[in-house]
mmCIF file of C-alpha atoms in Angstrom:
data_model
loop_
_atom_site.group_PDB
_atom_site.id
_atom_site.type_symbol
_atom_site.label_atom_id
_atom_site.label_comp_id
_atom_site.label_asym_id
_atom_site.label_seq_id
_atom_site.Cartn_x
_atom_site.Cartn_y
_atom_site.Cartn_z
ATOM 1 C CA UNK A 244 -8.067 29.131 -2.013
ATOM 2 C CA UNK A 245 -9.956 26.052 -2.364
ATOM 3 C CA UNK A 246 -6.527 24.489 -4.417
ATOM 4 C CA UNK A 247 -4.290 25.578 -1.923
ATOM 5 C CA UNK A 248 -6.673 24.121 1.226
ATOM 6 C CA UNK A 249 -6.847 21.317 -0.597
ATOM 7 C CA UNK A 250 -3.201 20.495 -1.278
ATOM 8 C CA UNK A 251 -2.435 21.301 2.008
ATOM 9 C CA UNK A 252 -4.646 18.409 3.043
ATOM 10 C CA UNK A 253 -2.854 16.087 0.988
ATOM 11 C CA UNK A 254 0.689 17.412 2.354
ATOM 12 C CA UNK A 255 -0.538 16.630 5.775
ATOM 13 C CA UNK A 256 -1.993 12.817 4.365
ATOM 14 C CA UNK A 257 1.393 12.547 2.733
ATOM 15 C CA UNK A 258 3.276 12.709 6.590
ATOM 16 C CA UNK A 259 1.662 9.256 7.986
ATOM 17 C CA UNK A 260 4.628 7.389 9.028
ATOM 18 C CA UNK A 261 4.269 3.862 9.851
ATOM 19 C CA UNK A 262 4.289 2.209 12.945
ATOM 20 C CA UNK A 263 7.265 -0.731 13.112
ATOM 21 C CA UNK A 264 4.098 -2.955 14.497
ATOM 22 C CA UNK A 265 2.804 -2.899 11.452
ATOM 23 C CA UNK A 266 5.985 -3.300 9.153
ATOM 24 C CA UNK A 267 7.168 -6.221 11.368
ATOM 25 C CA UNK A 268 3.705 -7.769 11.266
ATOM 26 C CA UNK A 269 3.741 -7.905 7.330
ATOM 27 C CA UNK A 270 7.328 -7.996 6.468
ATOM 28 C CA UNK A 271 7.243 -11.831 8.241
ATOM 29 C CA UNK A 272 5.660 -13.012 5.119
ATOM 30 C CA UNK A 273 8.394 -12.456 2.686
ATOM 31 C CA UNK A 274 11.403 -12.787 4.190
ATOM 32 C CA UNK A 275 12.249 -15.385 1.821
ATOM 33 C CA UNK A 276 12.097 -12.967 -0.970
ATOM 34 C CA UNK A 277 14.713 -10.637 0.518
ATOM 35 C CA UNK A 278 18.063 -12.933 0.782
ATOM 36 C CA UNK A 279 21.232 -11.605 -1.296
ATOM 37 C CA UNK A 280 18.727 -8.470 -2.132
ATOM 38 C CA UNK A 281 19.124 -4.576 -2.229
ATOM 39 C CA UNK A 282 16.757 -2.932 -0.412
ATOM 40 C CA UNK A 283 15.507 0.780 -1.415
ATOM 41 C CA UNK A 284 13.492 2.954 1.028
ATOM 42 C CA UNK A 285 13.223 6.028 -1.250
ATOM 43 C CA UNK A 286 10.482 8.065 0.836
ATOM 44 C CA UNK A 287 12.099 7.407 4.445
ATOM 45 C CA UNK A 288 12.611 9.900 6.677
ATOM 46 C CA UNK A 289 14.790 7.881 8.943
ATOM 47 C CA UNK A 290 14.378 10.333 11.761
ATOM 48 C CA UNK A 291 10.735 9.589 11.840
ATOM 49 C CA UNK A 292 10.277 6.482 9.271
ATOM 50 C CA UNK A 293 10.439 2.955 10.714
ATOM 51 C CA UNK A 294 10.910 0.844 7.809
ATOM 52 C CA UNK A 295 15.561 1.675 7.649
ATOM 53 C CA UNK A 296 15.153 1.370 11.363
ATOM 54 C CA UNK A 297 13.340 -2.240 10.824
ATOM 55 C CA UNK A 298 15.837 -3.521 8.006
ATOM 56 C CA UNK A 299 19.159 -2.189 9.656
ATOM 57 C CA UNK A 300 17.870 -4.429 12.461
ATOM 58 C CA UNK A 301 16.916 -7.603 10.407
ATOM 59 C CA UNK A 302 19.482 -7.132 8.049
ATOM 60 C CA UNK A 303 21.830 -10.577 8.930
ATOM 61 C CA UNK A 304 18.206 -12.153 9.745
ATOM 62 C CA UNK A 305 16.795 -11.224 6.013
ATOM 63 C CA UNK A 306 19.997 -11.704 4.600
ATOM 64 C CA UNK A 307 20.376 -8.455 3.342
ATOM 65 C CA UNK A 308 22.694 -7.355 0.554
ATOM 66 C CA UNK A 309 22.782 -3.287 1.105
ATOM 67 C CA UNK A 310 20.131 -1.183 2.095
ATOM 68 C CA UNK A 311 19.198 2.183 1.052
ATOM 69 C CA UNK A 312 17.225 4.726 2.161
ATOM 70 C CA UNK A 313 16.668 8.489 0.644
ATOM 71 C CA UNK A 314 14.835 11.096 2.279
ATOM 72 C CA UNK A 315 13.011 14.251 0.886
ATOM 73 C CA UNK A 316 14.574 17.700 2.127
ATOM 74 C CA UNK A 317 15.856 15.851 5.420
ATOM 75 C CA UNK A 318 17.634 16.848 8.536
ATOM 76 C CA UNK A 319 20.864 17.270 9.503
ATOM 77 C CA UNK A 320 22.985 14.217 8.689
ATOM 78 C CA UNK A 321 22.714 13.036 12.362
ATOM 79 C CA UNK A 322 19.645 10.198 12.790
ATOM 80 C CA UNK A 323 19.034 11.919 16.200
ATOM 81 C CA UNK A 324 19.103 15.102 14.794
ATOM 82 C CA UNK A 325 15.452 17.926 14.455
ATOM 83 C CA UNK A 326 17.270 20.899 12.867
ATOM 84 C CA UNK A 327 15.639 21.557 9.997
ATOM 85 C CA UNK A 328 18.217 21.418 6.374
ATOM 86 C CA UNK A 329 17.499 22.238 3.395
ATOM 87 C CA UNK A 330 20.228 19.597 1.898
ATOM 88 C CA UNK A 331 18.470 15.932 1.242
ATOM 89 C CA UNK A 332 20.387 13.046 2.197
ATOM 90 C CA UNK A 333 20.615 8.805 1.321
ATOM 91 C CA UNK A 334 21.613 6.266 3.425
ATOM 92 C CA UNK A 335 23.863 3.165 3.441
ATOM 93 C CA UNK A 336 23.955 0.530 5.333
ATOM 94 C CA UNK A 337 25.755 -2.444 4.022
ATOM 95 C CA UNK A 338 25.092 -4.921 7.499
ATOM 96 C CA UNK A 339 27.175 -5.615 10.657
ATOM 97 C CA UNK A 340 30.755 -4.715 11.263
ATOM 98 C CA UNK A 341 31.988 -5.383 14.812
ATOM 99 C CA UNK A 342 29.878 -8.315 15.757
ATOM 100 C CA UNK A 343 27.232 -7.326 17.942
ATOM 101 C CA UNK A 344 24.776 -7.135 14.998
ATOM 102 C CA UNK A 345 23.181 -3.479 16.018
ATOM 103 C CA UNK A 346 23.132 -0.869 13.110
ATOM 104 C CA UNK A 347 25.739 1.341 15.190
ATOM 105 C CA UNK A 348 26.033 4.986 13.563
ATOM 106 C CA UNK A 349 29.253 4.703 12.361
ATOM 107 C CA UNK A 350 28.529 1.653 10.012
ATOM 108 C CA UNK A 351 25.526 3.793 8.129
ATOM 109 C CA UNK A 352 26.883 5.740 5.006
ATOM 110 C CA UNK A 353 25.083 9.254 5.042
ATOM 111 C CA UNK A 354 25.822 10.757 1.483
ATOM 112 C CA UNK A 355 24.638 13.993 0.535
ATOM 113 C CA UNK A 356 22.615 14.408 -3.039
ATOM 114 C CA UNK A 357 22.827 17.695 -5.215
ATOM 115 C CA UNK A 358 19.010 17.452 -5.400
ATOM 116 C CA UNK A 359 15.814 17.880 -2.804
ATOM 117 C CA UNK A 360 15.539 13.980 -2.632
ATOM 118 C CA UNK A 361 12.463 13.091 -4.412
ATOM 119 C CA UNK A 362 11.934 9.823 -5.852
ATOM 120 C CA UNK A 363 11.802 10.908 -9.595
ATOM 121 C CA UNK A 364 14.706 12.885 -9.465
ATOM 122 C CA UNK A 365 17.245 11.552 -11.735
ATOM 123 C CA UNK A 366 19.433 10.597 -8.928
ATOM 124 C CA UNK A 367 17.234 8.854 -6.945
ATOM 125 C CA UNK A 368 16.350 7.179 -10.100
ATOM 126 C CA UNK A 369 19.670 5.905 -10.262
ATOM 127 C CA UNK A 370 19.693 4.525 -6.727
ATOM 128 C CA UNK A 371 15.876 2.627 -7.807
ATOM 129 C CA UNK A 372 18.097 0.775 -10.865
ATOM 130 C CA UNK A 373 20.417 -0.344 -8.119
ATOM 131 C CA UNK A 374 17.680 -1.573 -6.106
ATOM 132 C CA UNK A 375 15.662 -4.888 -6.253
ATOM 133 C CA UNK A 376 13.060 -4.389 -3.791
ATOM 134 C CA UNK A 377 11.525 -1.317 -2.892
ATOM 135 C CA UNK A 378 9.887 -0.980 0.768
ATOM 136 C CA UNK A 379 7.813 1.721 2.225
ATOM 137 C CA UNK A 380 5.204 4.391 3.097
ATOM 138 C CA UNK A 381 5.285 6.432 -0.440
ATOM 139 C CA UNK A 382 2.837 9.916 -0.588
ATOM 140 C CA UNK A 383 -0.498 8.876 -1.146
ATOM 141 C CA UNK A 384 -1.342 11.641 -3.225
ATOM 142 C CA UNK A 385 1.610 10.503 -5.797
ATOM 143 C CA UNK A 386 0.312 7.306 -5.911
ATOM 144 C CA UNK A 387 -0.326 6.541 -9.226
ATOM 145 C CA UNK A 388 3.039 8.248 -10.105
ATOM 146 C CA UNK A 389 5.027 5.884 -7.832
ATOM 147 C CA UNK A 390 3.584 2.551 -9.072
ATOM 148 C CA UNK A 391 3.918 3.824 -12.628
ATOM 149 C CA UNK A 392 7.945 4.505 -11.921
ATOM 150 C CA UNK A 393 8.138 1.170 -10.157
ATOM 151 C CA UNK A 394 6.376 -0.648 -13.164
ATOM 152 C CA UNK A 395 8.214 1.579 -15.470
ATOM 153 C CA UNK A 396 11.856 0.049 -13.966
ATOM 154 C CA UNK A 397 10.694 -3.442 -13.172
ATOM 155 C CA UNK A 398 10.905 -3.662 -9.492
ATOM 156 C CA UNK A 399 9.354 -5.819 -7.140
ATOM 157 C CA UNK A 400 7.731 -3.671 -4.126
ATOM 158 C CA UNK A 401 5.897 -3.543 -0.868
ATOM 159 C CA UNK A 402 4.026 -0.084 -0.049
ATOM 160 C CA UNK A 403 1.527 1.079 1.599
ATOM 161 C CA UNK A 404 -1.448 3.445 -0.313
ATOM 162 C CA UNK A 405 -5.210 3.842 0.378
ATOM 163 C CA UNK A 406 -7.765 1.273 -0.375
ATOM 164 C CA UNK A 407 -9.422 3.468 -2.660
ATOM 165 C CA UNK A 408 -6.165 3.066 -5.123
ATOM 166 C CA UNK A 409 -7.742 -0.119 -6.250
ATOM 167 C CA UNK A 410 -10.428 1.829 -8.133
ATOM 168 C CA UNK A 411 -7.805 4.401 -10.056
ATOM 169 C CA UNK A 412 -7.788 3.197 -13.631
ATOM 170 C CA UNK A 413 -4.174 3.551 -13.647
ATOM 171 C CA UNK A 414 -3.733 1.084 -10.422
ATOM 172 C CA UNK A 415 -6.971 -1.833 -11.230
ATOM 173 C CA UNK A 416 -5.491 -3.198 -14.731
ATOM 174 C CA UNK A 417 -2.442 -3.627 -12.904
ATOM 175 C CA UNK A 418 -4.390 -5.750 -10.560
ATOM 176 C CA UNK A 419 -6.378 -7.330 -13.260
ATOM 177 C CA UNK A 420 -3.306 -8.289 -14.721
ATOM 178 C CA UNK A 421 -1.780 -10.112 -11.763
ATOM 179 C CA UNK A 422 0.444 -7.110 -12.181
ATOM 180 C CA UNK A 423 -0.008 -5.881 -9.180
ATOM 181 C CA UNK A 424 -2.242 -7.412 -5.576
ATOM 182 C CA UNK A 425 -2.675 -6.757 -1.731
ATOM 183 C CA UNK A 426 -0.447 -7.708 0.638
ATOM 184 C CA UNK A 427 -0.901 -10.067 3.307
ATOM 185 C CA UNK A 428 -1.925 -7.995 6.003
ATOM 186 C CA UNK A 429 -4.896 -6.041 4.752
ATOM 187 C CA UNK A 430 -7.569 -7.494 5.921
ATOM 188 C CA UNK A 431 -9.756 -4.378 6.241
ATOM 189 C CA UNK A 432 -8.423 -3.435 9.033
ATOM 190 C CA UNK A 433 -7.241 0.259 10.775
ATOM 191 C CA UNK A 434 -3.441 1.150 10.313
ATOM 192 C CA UNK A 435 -2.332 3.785 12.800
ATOM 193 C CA UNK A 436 0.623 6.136 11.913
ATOM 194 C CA UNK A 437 2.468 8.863 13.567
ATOM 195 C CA UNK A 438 2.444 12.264 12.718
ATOM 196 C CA UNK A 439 3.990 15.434 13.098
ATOM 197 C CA UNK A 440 3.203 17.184 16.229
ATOM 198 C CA UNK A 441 1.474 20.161 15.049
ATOM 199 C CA UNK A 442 -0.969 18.233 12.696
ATOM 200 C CA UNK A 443 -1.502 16.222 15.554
ATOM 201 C CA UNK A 444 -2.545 19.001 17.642
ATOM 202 C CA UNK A 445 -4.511 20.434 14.891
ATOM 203 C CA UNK A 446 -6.266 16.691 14.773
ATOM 204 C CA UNK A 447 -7.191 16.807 18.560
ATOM 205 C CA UNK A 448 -8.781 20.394 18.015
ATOM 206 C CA UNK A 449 -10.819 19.585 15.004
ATOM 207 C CA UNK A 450 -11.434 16.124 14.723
ATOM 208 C CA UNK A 451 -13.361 13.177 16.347
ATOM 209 C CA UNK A 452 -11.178 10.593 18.492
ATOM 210 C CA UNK A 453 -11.441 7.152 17.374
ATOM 211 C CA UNK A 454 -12.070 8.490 13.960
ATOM 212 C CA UNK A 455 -9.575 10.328 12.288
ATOM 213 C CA UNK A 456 -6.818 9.804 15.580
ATOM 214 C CA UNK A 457 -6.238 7.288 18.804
ATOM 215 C CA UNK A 458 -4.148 8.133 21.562
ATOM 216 C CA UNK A 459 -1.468 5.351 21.823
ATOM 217 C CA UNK A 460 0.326 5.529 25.287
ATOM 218 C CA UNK A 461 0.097 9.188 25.788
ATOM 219 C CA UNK A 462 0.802 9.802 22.047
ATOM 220 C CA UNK A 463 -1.660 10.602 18.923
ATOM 221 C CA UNK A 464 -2.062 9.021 16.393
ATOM 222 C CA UNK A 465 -3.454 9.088 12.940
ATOM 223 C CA UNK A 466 -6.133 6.722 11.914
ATOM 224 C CA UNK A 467 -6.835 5.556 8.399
ATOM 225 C CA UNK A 468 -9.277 2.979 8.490
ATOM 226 C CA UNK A 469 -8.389 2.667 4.133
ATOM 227 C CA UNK A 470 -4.766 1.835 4.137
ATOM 228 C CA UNK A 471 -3.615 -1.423 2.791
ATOM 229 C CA UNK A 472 -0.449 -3.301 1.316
ATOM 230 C CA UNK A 473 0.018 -3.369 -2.452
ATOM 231 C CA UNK A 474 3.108 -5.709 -3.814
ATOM 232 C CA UNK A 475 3.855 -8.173 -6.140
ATOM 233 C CA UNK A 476 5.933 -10.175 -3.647
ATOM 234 C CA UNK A 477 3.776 -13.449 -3.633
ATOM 235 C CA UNK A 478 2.679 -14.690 -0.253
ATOM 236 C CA UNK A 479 0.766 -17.433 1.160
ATOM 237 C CA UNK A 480 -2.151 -15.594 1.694
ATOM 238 C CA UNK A 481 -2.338 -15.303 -2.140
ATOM 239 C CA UNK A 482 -2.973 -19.471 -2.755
ATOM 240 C CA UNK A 483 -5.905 -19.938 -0.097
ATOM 241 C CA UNK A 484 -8.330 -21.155 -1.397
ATOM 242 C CA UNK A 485 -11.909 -18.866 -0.410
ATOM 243 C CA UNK A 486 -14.594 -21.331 0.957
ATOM 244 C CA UNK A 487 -17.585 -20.718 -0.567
ATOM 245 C CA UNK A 488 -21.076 -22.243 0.915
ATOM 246 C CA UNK A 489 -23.908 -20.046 -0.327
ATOM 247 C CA UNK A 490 -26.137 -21.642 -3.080
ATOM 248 C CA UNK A 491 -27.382 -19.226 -5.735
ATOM 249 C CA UNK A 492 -31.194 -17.664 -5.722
ATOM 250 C CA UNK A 493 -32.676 -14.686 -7.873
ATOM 251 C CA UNK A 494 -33.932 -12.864 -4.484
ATOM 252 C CA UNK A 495 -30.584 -13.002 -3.041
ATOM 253 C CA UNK A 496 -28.430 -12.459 -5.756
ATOM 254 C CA UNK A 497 -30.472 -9.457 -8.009
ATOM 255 C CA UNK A 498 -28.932 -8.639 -11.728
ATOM 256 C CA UNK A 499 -28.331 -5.485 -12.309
ATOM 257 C CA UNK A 500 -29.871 -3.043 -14.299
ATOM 258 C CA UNK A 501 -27.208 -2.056 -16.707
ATOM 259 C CA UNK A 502 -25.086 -5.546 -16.726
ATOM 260 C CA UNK A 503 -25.638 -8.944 -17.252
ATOM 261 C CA UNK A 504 -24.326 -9.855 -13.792
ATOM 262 C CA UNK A 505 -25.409 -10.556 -10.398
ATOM 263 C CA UNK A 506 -25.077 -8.070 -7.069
ATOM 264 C CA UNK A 507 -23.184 -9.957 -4.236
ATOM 265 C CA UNK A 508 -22.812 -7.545 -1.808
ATOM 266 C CA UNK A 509 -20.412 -9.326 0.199
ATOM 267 C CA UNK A 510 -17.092 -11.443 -0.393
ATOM 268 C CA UNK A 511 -18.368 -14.272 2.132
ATOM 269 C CA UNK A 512 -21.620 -14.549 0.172
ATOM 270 C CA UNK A 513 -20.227 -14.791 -3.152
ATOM 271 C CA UNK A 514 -22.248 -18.463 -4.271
ATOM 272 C CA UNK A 515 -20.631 -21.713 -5.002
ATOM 273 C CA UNK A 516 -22.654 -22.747 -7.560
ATOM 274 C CA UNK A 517 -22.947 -19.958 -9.764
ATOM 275 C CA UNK A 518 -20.644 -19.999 -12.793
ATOM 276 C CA UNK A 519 -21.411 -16.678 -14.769
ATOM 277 C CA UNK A 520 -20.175 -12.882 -13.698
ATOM 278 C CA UNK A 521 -20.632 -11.562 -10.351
ATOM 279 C CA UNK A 522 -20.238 -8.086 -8.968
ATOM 280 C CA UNK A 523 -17.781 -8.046 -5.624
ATOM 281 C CA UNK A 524 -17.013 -4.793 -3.514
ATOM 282 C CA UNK A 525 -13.289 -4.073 -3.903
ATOM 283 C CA UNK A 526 -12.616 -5.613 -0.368
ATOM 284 C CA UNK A 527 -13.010 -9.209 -2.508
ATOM 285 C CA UNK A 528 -9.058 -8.188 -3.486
ATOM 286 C CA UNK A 529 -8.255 -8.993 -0.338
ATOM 287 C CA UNK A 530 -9.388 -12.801 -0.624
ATOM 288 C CA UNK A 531 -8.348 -13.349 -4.220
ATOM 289 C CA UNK A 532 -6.679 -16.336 -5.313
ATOM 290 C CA UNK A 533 -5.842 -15.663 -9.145
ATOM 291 C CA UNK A 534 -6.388 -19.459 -9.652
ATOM 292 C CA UNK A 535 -9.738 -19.739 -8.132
ATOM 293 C CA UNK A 536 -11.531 -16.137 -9.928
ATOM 294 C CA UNK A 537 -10.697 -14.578 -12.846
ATOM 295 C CA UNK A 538 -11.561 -10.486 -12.671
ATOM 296 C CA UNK A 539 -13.513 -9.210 -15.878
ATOM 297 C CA UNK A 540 -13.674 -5.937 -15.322
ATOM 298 C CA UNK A 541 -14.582 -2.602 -12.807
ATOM 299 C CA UNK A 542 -18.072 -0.893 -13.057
ATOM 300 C CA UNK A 543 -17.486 1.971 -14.742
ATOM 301 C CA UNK A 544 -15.217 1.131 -17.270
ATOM 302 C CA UNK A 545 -17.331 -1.510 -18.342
ATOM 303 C CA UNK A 546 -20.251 0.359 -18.169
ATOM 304 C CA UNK A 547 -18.446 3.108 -20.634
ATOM 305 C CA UNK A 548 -17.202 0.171 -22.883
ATOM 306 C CA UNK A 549 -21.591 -0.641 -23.041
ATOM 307 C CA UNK A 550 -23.101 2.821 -23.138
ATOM 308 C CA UNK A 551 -20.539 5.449 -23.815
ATOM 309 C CA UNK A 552 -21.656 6.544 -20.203
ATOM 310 C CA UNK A 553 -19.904 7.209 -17.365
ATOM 311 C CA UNK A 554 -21.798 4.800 -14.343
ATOM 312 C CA UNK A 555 -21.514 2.357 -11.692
ATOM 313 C CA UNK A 556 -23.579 -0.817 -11.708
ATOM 314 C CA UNK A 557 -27.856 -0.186 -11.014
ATOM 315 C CA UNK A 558 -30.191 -2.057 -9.412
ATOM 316 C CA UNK A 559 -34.109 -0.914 -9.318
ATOM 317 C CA UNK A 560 -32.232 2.395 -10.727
ATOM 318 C CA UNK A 561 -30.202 2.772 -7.786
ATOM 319 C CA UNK A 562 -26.574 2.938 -8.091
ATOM 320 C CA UNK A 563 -24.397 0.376 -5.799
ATOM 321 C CA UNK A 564 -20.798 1.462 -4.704
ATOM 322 C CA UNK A 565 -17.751 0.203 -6.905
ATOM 323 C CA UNK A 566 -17.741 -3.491 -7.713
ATOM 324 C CA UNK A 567 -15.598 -5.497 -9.261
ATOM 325 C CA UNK A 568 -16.896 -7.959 -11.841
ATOM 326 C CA UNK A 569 -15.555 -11.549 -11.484
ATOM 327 C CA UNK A 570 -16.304 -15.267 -12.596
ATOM 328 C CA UNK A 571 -15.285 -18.569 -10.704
ATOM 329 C CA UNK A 572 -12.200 -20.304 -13.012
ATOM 330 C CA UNK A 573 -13.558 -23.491 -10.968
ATOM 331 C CA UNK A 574 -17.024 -23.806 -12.459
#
């Protein structure tokens, strides 16, 4: 029971859709990665997803090349459409027709598949090969799955996942590797999301408002105060430099226990003058400029690598919450 209550939460994690707010205000950083491109949406739901909406509308602007967008077990072939149909769908759009540059109905392709629609089916595969950039919302409990099947075909990408990703030893050597970073919008900050109706009722009756839901003009959504960008569509944001100001002292900056670094418990107080390793909460990703740190390492792993022991950094014997171990390349 405990399986099935659990997977259930997952499913319902899995239907945050994302608000166009939010797509438009981090999609203005790349446009100039997306001219001449296909674009893939493979986990849109186009009767509730925003992201084919937003690139059917920006397609001239972006300079689009096609855009596609395949949806798990979807409606009716009719964008409009809530009848429930067991026979998954993809979309085409291939930009304007007439002239008045407004993704009318009949210039998007609908194309039935043989399959339920979901991304590693083999013919959804063969839409990603056609692809060059994927965009969107994938499930955050198939996280690690997606990013593997992305890395595994080579494709540049822009989705959303939890924070917490950052920490999964499939995702962090990615990152390590400058495989992989955060997008330009993180910034720590809430992402709202719609949701179905009945989970949203079911938040209202068992949950806090302002915690796990807002109310948004009448409607409710869901709050995830951990949801970020990943991509490895370079941005701006990536090449700022971090000032640093703080100058280095033994009662400010403790070693820990277990590993010759120090604790600096938060990204604004990481020192300028210290030149050895230093242990960062995983919210430093969100400042990092590959040529200013280089990243060593995650607790735990390293820890393992020491000991043979599974642990996160000490101090006085008390454990601290994941760090990231990292050295200034400018020192």
């Amino acid at each position: 029971m405990n399986i099935n209550l659990n997977q259930a939460k997952r499913a319902k994690k899995d239907e945050f859709y994302t608000l166009l707010r939010d797509i438009e205000n981090e999609l203005r950083h790349y446009k100039h990665h997306f001219k001449n491109k296909v674009v893939y949406c493979n986990c849109d739901d186009p009767r509730v997803s925003k992201f084919f909406y937003y690139f059917s509308y920006q397609f001239e602007h972006f300079g689009l090349k096609r855009l596609i967008a395949t949806c798990y077990k979807n409606q009716e072939p009719d964008l409009f459409s809530r009848h429930d149909s067991e026979q998954a769908i993809y979309l085409e759009y291939c930009g304007d027709q007439d002239g008045n540059l407004v993704p009318d109905t009949y210039e998007i392709t609908v194309n039935h598949l043989q399959g339920d629609g979901d991304f590693r089916s083999a013919e959804c595969i063969e839409l990603l090969k056609q692809a060059d950039i994927v965009v969107t919302n994938p499930p955050f409990s198939l996280f690690r799955e997606y990013v593997a099947q992305l890395m595994e075909y080579d494709k540049k990408f822009l989705i959303i996942g939890n924070q917490n990703a950052i920490t999964y030893k499939e995702i962090f050597p990615l990152i390590k590797d400058n495989l992989l970073w955060l997008g330009y919008g993180t910034g720590g900050r809430d992402m709202l999301f719609d949701v179905p109706e009945e989970y949203a009722r079911e938040l209202v009756e068992t949950k806090k408002e302002g915690s796990a839901y807002r109310i948004v003009d009448g409607a409710v959504k869901g709050r995830l105060g951990n949801a970020c960008w990943f991509t490895n569509l370079s941005h701006d944001k990536r090449n700022e430099k971090l000032i640093l100001y703080r100058q280095y002292s033994p009662e400010m900056y403790p070693h820990y226990d277990n590993y010759d670094a120090i604790e600096v418990s938060k990204t604004k107080n990481i020192p300028e003058d210290w030149s050895g390793a230093m242990g960062v909460p995983i919210t430093f990703l969100d400042k990092y400029n590959p040529d200013q740190f280089e990243i060593i390492g995650m607790d735990r792993p390293l820890i393992k690598a020491l000991t043979g022991k599974q642990s996160r950094f000490l101090i006085k014997g008390k454990e601290i919450y994941a760090r990231i171990i990292i050295r200034n390349k400018l020192l």
